[in-house]
PDB file of C-alpha atoms and ligand atoms in Angstrom:
ATOM      1  CA  MET A 277     132.511 -30.759 147.828  1.00 48.00           C
ATOM      2  CA  SER A 278     134.325 -33.728 146.336  1.00 58.00           C
ATOM      3  CA  ASN A 279     135.848 -33.514 142.888  1.00 82.00           C
ATOM      4  CA  VAL A 280     133.357 -36.039 141.604  1.00 87.00           C
ATOM      5  CA  LYS A 281     130.403 -33.991 142.812  1.00 88.00           C
ATOM      6  CA  GLU A 282     131.868 -30.882 141.239  1.00 90.00           C
ATOM      7  CA  ASP A 283     132.479 -32.731 137.983  1.00 90.00           C
ATOM      8  CA  ILE A 284     128.896 -33.929 137.948  1.00 90.00           C
ATOM      9  CA  GLU A 285     127.629 -30.445 138.666  1.00 90.00           C
ATOM     10  CA  TYR A 286     129.549 -29.092 135.669  1.00 91.00           C
ATOM     11  CA  LEU A 287     128.547 -32.063 133.547  1.00 88.00           C
ATOM     12  CA  ILE A 288     124.904 -31.230 134.240  1.00 88.00           C
ATOM     13  CA  LYS A 289     125.545 -27.649 133.145  1.00 90.00           C
ATOM     14  CA  LEU A 290     127.152 -29.008 129.986  1.00 87.00           C
ATOM     15  CA  VAL A 291     124.203 -31.307 129.264  1.00 83.00           C
ATOM     16  CA  ASN A 292     121.882 -28.338 129.569  1.00 86.00           C
ATOM     17  CA  LYS A 293     124.016 -26.357 127.126  1.00 89.00           C
ATOM     18  CA  ASP A 294     124.055 -29.345 124.760  1.00 84.00           C
ATOM     19  CA  LEU A 295     120.275 -29.616 124.879  1.00 84.00           C
ATOM     20  CA  LEU A 296     119.999 -25.935 123.985  1.00 90.00           C
ATOM     21  CA  ILE A 297     122.618 -26.309 121.254  1.00 90.00           C
ATOM     22  CA  LYS A 298     120.651 -29.214 119.791  1.00 87.00           C
ATOM     23  CA  GLU A 299     117.448 -27.175 119.944  1.00 91.00           C
ATOM     24  CA  LYS A 300     119.057 -24.210 118.117  1.00 95.00           C
ATOM     25  CA  ARG A 301     120.726 -26.457 115.540  1.00 94.00           C
ATOM     26  CA  ASP A 302     117.381 -28.149 114.881  1.00 94.00           C
ATOM     27  CA  ILE A 303     115.848 -24.738 114.174  1.00 96.00           C
ATOM     28  CA  LEU A 304     118.756 -23.812 111.879  1.00 97.00           C
ATOM     29  CA  HIS A 305     118.264 -27.087 110.057  1.00 97.00           C
ATOM     30  CA  ARG A 306     114.453 -27.145 109.971  1.00 97.00           C
ATOM     31  CA  ASN A 307     113.508 -23.535 109.258  1.00 97.00           C
ATOM     32  CA  PRO A 308     115.226 -23.249 105.857  1.00 98.00           C
ATOM     33  CA  VAL A 309     113.320 -26.382 104.779  1.00 98.00           C
ATOM     34  CA  LYS A 310     110.071 -24.771 105.944  1.00 98.00           C
ATOM     35  CA  ILE A 311     110.958 -21.519 104.165  1.00 98.00           C
ATOM     36  CA  LYS A 312     111.522 -23.463 100.949  1.00 98.00           C
ATOM     37  CA  GLU A 313     108.120 -25.117 101.335  1.00 98.00           C
ATOM     38  CA  ILE A 314     106.510 -21.701 101.833  1.00 98.00           C
ATOM     39  CA  ASP A 315     108.263 -20.322  98.716  1.00 98.00           C
ATOM     40  CA  GLU A 316     106.932 -23.274  96.747  1.00 98.00           C
ATOM     41  CA  LYS A 317     103.396 -22.695  98.036  1.00 98.00           C
ATOM     42  CA  ILE A 318     103.609 -19.003  97.070  1.00 98.00           C
ATOM     43  CA  LEU A 319     104.821 -19.896  93.563  1.00 98.00           C
ATOM     44  CA  GLU A 320     102.009 -22.421  93.210  1.00 98.00           C
ATOM     45  CA  LEU A 321      99.425 -19.783  94.169  1.00 98.00           C
ATOM     46  CA  GLU A 322     100.931 -17.266  91.737  1.00 97.00           C
ATOM     47  CA  ASP A 323     100.902 -19.869  88.940  1.00 98.00           C
ATOM     48  CA  LYS A 324      97.237 -20.637  89.543  1.00 97.00           C
ATOM     49  CA  LEU A 325      96.370 -16.928  89.528  1.00 97.00           C
ATOM     50  CA  ASN A 326      98.347 -16.385  86.300  1.00 98.00           C
ATOM     51  CA  GLU A 327      96.553 -19.293  84.697  1.00 97.00           C
ATOM     52  CA  LYS A 328      93.150 -17.836  85.582  1.00 97.00           C
ATOM     53  CA  GLU A 329      94.196 -14.370  84.383  1.00 97.00           C
ATOM     54  CA  GLU A 330      95.392 -15.830  81.073  1.00 97.00           C
ATOM     55  CA  SER A 331      92.126 -17.669  80.486  1.00 96.00           C
ATOM     56  CA  PHE A 332      90.219 -14.464  81.313  1.00 97.00           C
ATOM     57  CA  LYS A 333      92.324 -12.535  78.768  1.00 97.00           C
ATOM     58  CA  LYS A 334      91.395 -15.127  76.128  1.00 97.00           C
ATOM     59  CA  ILE A 335      87.681 -14.545  76.716  1.00 97.00           C
ATOM     60  CA  GLU A 336      88.184 -10.769  76.552  1.00 97.00           C
ATOM     61  CA  LYS A 337      90.071 -11.241  73.297  1.00 97.00           C
ATOM     62  CA  GLU A 338      87.165 -13.232  71.886  1.00 97.00           C
ATOM     63  CA  GLU A 339      84.780 -10.448  72.926  1.00 97.00           C
ATOM     64  CA  ARG A 340      86.855  -7.869  71.039  1.00 97.00           C
ATOM     65  CA  HIS A 341      87.010 -10.142  68.011  1.00 97.00           C
ATOM     66  CA  LEU A 342      83.239 -10.751  67.961  1.00 97.00           C
ATOM     67  CA  ASP A 343      82.620  -7.038  68.435  1.00 97.00           C
ATOM     68  CA  SER A 344      84.660  -6.133  65.358  1.00 97.00           C
ATOM     69  CA  VAL A 345      83.051  -8.938  63.301  1.00 96.00           C
ATOM     70  CA  ILE A 346      79.547  -7.702  64.212  1.00 97.00           C
ATOM     71  CA  LYS A 347      80.518  -4.091  63.357  1.00 97.00           C
ATOM     72  CA  SER A 348      81.881  -5.036  59.961  1.00 96.00           C
ATOM     73  CA  GLU A 349      78.760  -7.109  59.195  1.00 95.00           C
ATOM     74  CA  ASN A 350      76.529  -4.195  60.176  1.00 96.00           C
ATOM     75  CA  ASP A 351      78.563  -1.986  57.823  1.00 96.00           C
ATOM     76  CA  LYS A 352      77.966  -4.484  55.025  1.00 95.00           C
ATOM     77  CA  ILE A 353      74.204  -4.371  55.670  1.00 95.00           C
ATOM     78  CA  LYS A 354      74.221  -0.548  55.612  1.00 95.00           C
ATOM     79  CA  LYS A 355      76.022  -0.534  52.238  1.00 94.00           C
ATOM     80  CA  LYS A 356      73.685  -3.200  50.912  1.00 93.00           C
ATOM     81  CA  LYS A 357      70.684  -1.142  52.025  1.00 94.00           C
ATOM     82  CA  ILE A 358      71.864   1.802  49.880  1.00 93.00           C
ATOM     83  CA  GLU A 359      71.893  -0.509  46.827  1.00 91.00           C
ATOM     84  CA  GLU A 360      68.136  -1.079  47.230  1.00 90.00           C
ATOM     85  CA  ASN A 361      67.186   2.128  45.334  1.00 88.00           C
ATOM     86  CA  ASN A 362      69.193   1.085  42.272  1.00 90.00           C
ATOM     87  CA  ILE A 363      67.571  -2.366  41.832  1.00 91.00           C
ATOM     88  CA  LYS A 364      65.912  -2.585  38.424  1.00 92.00           C
ATOM     89  CA  THR A 365      64.481  -6.115  38.110  1.00 94.00           C
ATOM     90  CA  ASN A 366      62.465  -8.481  40.301  1.00 94.00           C
ATOM     91  CA  ALA A 367      65.186 -11.127  39.975  1.00 94.00           C
ATOM     92  CA  ALA A 368      67.795  -8.630  41.124  1.00 94.00           C
ATOM     93  CA  TYR A 369      65.544  -7.637  44.019  1.00 94.00           C
ATOM     94  CA  ARG A 370      65.130 -11.271  45.123  1.00 95.00           C
ATOM     95  CA  ALA A 371      68.875 -11.767  44.971  1.00 95.00           C
ATOM     96  CA  TRP A 372      69.377  -8.589  47.028  1.00 95.00           C
ATOM     97  CA  GLU A 373      66.747  -9.691  49.567  1.00 95.00           C
ATOM     98  CA  HIS A 374      68.397 -13.086  49.803  1.00 95.00           C
ATOM     99  CA  GLU A 375      71.754 -11.491  50.468  1.00 94.00           C
ATOM    100  CA  MET A 376      70.244  -9.211  53.152  1.00 95.00           C
ATOM    101  CA  GLN A 377      68.679 -12.179  54.938  1.00 95.00           C
ATOM    102  CA  TYR A 378      71.948 -14.028  54.798  1.00 95.00           C
ATOM    103  CA  LEU A 379      73.834 -11.084  56.379  1.00 94.00           C
ATOM    104  CA  ALA A 380      71.166 -10.618  59.068  1.00 95.00           C
ATOM    105  CA  ALA A 381      71.314 -14.317  60.001  1.00 96.00           C
ATOM    106  CA  LYS A 382      75.091 -14.151  60.274  1.00 95.00           C
ATOM    107  CA  ILE A 383      74.873 -11.161  62.618  1.00 96.00           C
ATOM    108  CA  GLU A 384      72.275 -12.917  64.709  1.00 96.00           C
ATOM    109  CA  THR A 385      74.530 -15.941  65.161  1.00 96.00           C
ATOM    110  CA  HIS A 386      77.413 -13.734  66.199  1.00 97.00           C
ATOM    111  CA  GLU A 387      75.255 -11.723  68.559  1.00 97.00           C
ATOM    112  CA  GLU A 388      74.051 -14.895  70.258  1.00 97.00           C
ATOM    113  CA  ARG A 389      77.645 -15.966  70.709  1.00 97.00           C
ATOM    114  CA  MET A 390      78.423 -12.466  72.044  1.00 97.00           C
ATOM    115  CA  LEU A 391      75.723 -12.788  74.710  1.00 97.00           C
ATOM    116  CA  GLY A 392      77.288 -16.052  75.862  1.00 97.00           C
ATOM    117  CA  VAL A 393      80.741 -14.469  75.949  1.00 97.00           C
ATOM    118  CA  LEU A 394      79.511 -11.452  77.934  1.00 97.00           C
ATOM    119  CA  GLU A 395      77.856 -13.734  80.466  1.00 97.00           C
ATOM    120  CA  MET A 396      81.088 -15.690  80.757  1.00 96.00           C
ATOM    121  CA  ILE A 397      83.081 -12.472  81.241  1.00 97.00           C
ATOM    122  CA  ASP A 398      80.815 -11.414  84.136  1.00 97.00           C
ATOM    123  CA  LYS A 399      81.078 -14.811  85.767  1.00 96.00           C
ATOM    124  CA  GLU A 400      84.826 -15.210  85.265  1.00 96.00           C
ATOM    125  CA  ASN A 401      85.517 -11.645  86.332  1.00 96.00           C
ATOM    126  CA  LEU A 402      83.752 -12.203  89.628  1.00 97.00           C
ATOM    127  CA  GLU A 403      85.529 -15.513  90.147  1.00 96.00           C
ATOM    128  CA  LEU A 404      88.895 -14.005  89.247  1.00 97.00           C
ATOM    129  CA  SER A 405      88.562 -11.143  91.705  1.00 97.00           C
ATOM    130  CA  ARG A 406      87.430 -13.552  94.423  1.00 97.00           C
ATOM    131  CA  PHE A 407      90.363 -15.867  93.713  1.00 97.00           C
ATOM    132  CA  SER A 408      92.784 -12.970  93.541  1.00 97.00           C
ATOM    133  CA  ASP A 409      91.637 -11.790  97.008  1.00 98.00           C
ATOM    134  CA  GLU A 410      91.991 -15.329  98.325  1.00 98.00           C
ATOM    135  CA  VAL A 411      95.528 -15.604  96.928  1.00 98.00           C
ATOM    136  CA  LYS A 412      96.453 -12.268  98.491  1.00 98.00           C
ATOM    137  CA  VAL A 413      95.235 -13.336 101.951  1.00 98.00           C
ATOM    138  CA  LYS A 414      97.039 -16.673 101.691  1.00 98.00           C
ATOM    139  CA  LYS A 415     100.229 -15.059 100.401  1.00 98.00           C
ATOM    140  CA  ASP A 416     100.246 -12.447 103.173  1.00 98.00           C
ATOM    141  CA  LYS A 417      99.857 -15.174 105.759  1.00 98.00           C
ATOM    142  CA  LEU A 418     102.658 -17.244 104.224  1.00 98.00           C
ATOM    143  CA  MET A 419     104.933 -14.195 104.022  1.00 98.00           C
ATOM    144  CA  LEU A 420     104.391 -13.511 107.723  1.00 98.00           C
ATOM    145  CA  GLN A 421     105.258 -17.117 108.533  1.00 98.00           C
ATOM    146  CA  LYS A 422     108.365 -16.825 106.392  1.00 98.00           C
ATOM    147  CA  ILE A 423     109.495 -13.630 108.128  1.00 98.00           C
ATOM    148  CA  GLU A 424     108.953 -15.293 111.500  1.00 98.00           C
ATOM    149  CA  LEU A 425     111.019 -18.329 110.451  1.00 98.00           C
ATOM    150  CA  GLU A 426     113.789 -16.077 109.108  1.00 98.00           C
ATOM    151  CA  LYS A 427     113.823 -14.056 112.322  1.00 98.00           C
ATOM    152  CA  ASN A 428     114.144 -17.268 114.318  1.00 97.00           C
ATOM    153  CA  ILE A 429     117.070 -18.381 112.200  1.00 98.00           C
ATOM    154  CA  GLU A 430     118.871 -15.114 112.961  1.00 98.00           C
ATOM    155  CA  LYS A 431     117.951 -15.306 116.643  1.00 97.00           C
ATOM    156  CA  SER A 432     118.990 -18.963 116.965  1.00 97.00           C
ATOM    157  CA  ARG A 433     122.279 -18.323 115.187  1.00 97.00           C
ATOM    158  CA  ALA A 434     123.136 -15.529 117.628  1.00 97.00           C
ATOM    159  CA  GLU A 435     122.003 -17.605 120.609  1.00 97.00           C
ATOM    160  CA  LEU A 436     123.973 -20.615 119.402  1.00 97.00           C
ATOM    161  CA  ASP A 437     127.174 -18.535 119.380  1.00 97.00           C
ATOM    162  CA  ILE A 438     126.522 -17.456 122.963  1.00 97.00           C
ATOM    163  CA  ILE A 439     125.649 -20.952 124.206  1.00 96.00           C
ATOM    164  CA  GLU A 440     128.686 -22.512 122.528  1.00 94.00           C
ATOM    165  CA  ASP A 441     130.840 -19.851 124.122  1.00 96.00           C
ATOM    166  CA  GLU A 442     129.270 -20.534 127.524  1.00 95.00           C
ATOM    167  CA  LYS A 443     129.931 -24.227 127.018  1.00 91.00           C
ATOM    168  CA  LEU A 444     133.615 -23.538 126.302  1.00 92.00           C
ATOM    169  CA  ARG A 445     133.793 -21.599 129.569  1.00 95.00           C
ATOM    170  CA  ILE A 446     132.396 -24.557 131.547  1.00 93.00           C
ATOM    171  CA  LEU A 447     134.796 -27.147 130.107  1.00 90.00           C
ATOM    172  CA  PRO A 448     137.968 -26.003 132.000  1.00 92.00           C
ATOM    173  CA  HIS A 449     136.141 -26.543 135.300  1.00 93.00           C
ATOM    174  CA  LEU A 450     136.066 -30.302 134.779  1.00 91.00           C
ATOM    175  CA  SER A 451     138.792 -32.371 136.380  1.00 91.00           C
ATOM    176  CA  LYS A 452     141.506 -33.521 133.945  1.00 90.00           C
ATOM    177  CA  LYS A 453     140.340 -37.128 134.098  1.00 89.00           C
ATOM    178  CA  ILE A 454     136.702 -36.342 133.345  1.00 89.00           C
ATOM    179  CA  SER A 455     137.672 -33.766 130.739  1.00 87.00           C
ATOM    180  CA  ARG A 456     139.736 -36.417 128.904  1.00 88.00           C
ATOM    181  CA  GLU A 457     136.869 -38.884 129.189  1.00 87.00           C
ATOM    182  CA  TYR A 458     134.491 -36.238 127.885  1.00 84.00           C
ATOM    183  CA  GLN A 459     136.718 -35.437 124.858  1.00 82.00           C
ATOM    184  CA  ARG A 460     137.069 -39.153 124.103  1.00 86.00           C
ATOM    185  CA  ILE A 461     133.321 -39.827 124.162  1.00 85.00           C
ATOM    186  CA  LEU A 462     132.569 -36.649 122.272  1.00 80.00           C
ATOM    187  CA  ALA A 463     135.011 -37.603 119.492  1.00 83.00           C
ATOM    188  CA  ALA A 464     133.380 -41.042 119.245  1.00 84.00           C
ATOM    189  CA  LYS A 465     129.731 -39.956 119.450  1.00 79.00           C
ATOM    190  CA  HIS A 466     129.901 -36.543 117.767  1.00 71.00           C
ATOM    191  CA  ASP A 467     127.201 -35.344 120.130  1.00 70.00           C
ATOM    192  CA  ALA A 468     126.673 -35.003 123.850  1.00 65.00           C
ATOM    193  CA  ALA A 469     129.369 -36.847 125.726  1.00 61.00           C
ATOM    194  CA  ARG A 470     127.040 -36.874 128.667  1.00 68.00           C
ATOM    195  CA  ALA A 471     123.482 -37.963 128.855  1.00 69.00           C
ATOM    196  CA  ASN A 472     120.681 -37.173 131.149  1.00 72.00           C
ATOM    197  CA  THR A 473     118.540 -40.033 132.375  1.00 70.00           C
ATOM    198  CA  TYR A 474     114.783 -39.999 132.326  1.00 71.00           C
ATOM    199  CA  GLY A 475     113.287 -42.675 134.433  1.00 73.00           C
ATOM    200  CA  ASP A 476     115.587 -45.570 133.624  1.00 85.00           C
ATOM    201  CA  VAL A 477     116.456 -44.471 130.105  1.00 88.00           C
ATOM    202  CA  CYS A 478     119.753 -43.043 128.820  1.00 88.00           C
ATOM    203  CA  GLN A 479     118.838 -39.951 126.786  1.00 84.00           C
ATOM    204  CA  GLY A 480     121.967 -40.408 124.678  1.00 85.00           C
ATOM    205  CA  CYS A 481     121.142 -43.807 123.179  1.00 88.00           C
ATOM    206  CA  PHE A 482     117.670 -44.411 124.652  1.00 89.00           C
ATOM    207  CA  SER A 483     118.676 -47.749 126.146  1.00 91.00           C
ATOM    208  CA  ARG A 484     117.114 -48.914 129.377  1.00 92.00           C
ATOM    209  CA  ILE A 485     119.454 -48.714 132.365  1.00 90.00           C
ATOM    210  CA  PRO A 486     119.164 -51.424 135.037  1.00 91.00           C
ATOM    211  CA  PRO A 487     117.078 -50.042 137.947  1.00 89.00           C
ATOM    212  CA  GLN A 488     119.881 -50.305 140.508  1.00 91.00           C
ATOM    213  CA  LYS A 489     122.254 -48.398 138.239  1.00 91.00           C
ATOM    214  CA  ALA A 490     119.576 -45.761 137.482  1.00 90.00           C
ATOM    215  CA  HIS A 491     119.091 -45.380 141.225  1.00 90.00           C
ATOM    216  CA  GLU A 492     122.821 -44.746 141.646  1.00 91.00           C
ATOM    217  CA  VAL A 493     122.821 -42.237 138.752  1.00 90.00           C
ATOM    218  CA  ARG A 494     120.068 -40.240 140.432  1.00 88.00           C
ATOM    219  CA  LYS A 495     122.325 -39.664 143.449  1.00 89.00           C
ATOM    220  CA  ASN A 496     124.796 -37.773 141.196  1.00 88.00           C
ATOM    221  CA  ASN A 497     127.760 -38.640 143.390  1.00 88.00           C
ATOM    222  CA  GLU A 498     129.786 -40.981 141.214  1.00 90.00           C
ATOM    223  CA  ILE A 499     130.770 -41.152 137.550  1.00 89.00           C
ATOM    224  CA  ILE A 500     128.623 -43.837 135.950  1.00 90.00           C
ATOM    225  CA  THR A 501     128.635 -44.544 132.231  1.00 90.00           C
ATOM    226  CA  CYS A 502     125.911 -46.044 130.066  1.00 90.00           C
ATOM    227  CA  GLU A 503     126.872 -49.658 129.393  1.00 91.00           C
ATOM    228  CA  PHE A 504     125.377 -49.430 125.899  1.00 91.00           C
ATOM    229  CA  CYS A 505     126.760 -46.160 124.516  1.00 89.00           C
ATOM    230  CA  GLY A 506     129.505 -45.261 126.990  1.00 88.00           C
ATOM    231  CA  ARG A 507     128.162 -41.775 127.716  1.00 89.00           C
ATOM    232  CA  ILE A 508     128.500 -40.448 131.246  1.00 88.00           C
ATOM    233  CA  LEU A 509     125.119 -40.554 132.945  1.00 89.00           C
ATOM    234  CA  VAL A 510     123.952 -37.681 135.111  1.00 88.00           C
ATOM    235  CA  TYR A 511     120.547 -36.934 136.525  1.00 88.00           C
ATOM    236  CA  PHE A 512     118.640 -33.649 136.483  1.00 84.00           C
ATOM    237  CA  GLN A 513     115.240 -32.245 135.644  1.00 77.00           C
ATOM    238  CA  GLU A 514     115.234 -30.828 132.147  1.00 70.00           C
ATOM    239  CA  ASN A 515     114.071 -27.261 131.887  1.00 61.00           C
ATOM    240  CA  LYS A 516     111.028 -27.562 129.669  1.00 54.00           C
ATOM    241  CA  LYS A 517     110.444 -23.847 129.554  1.00 48.00           C
ATOM    242  CA  ALA A 518     112.586 -23.561 126.444  1.00 44.00           C
ATOM    243  CA  GLU A 519     111.053 -21.022 124.093  1.00 42.00           C
ATOM    244  CA  SER A 520     109.370 -22.240 120.986  1.00 39.00           C
ATOM    245  CA  TYR A 521     110.719 -20.886 117.709  1.00 36.00           C
ATOM    246  CA  GLU A 522     108.155 -22.359 115.384  1.00 36.00           C
TER     247      GLU A 522
HETATM  248 ZN1   ZN B 690     123.424 -44.721 126.484  1.00 73.91          ZN
END
């Protein structure tokens, strides 16, 4: 096997490692953003639930208030009723009767309000428990997604270490000339110093390669660089079986 063919063979291995490295780095970059979004969604759900619970507590507070008002008014009526036996004049009796009617009307108003409040409590209680269940289901689902994303971060980090190590082991196999060329392009591009070609397109800069040149690249028997980005072009079928981490 010629040196060039060997170089290209190792370059292809490197491109494959670079593709995997990019995939893992994307996960390490993307998943924390997704986790943050999930945390925000969970907070939003908890806020909404708190809000509903607070408004329910207000109605319950009003119920307790009305209850004590009605009790104290009933007490007043009972006391007033005792006074009845001591009334001496018709005028005093009319005044007493008037007062009794006034107290009864007040109680009636409060009792009507109480009925409304009790109805509201039933309705809101049902709605609150339904919403609370809904929040729980949504939160559980989000938590599972979060755990999955966190697991994938850990997994990708470990895999990245391995792949980068494997890449370092491939590098010494390149001929000195190609290795120098590789280091030079890598320093300039900060990413893959080699690019695969798909059809007639450089996968490093996505420029179209002239058909004749693309044809030569596909033979993988000479070092050809992309005239637009300077990356070394090699040809291979990308392994699309890469696992999904999302
Ligand atoms: Zn290019």
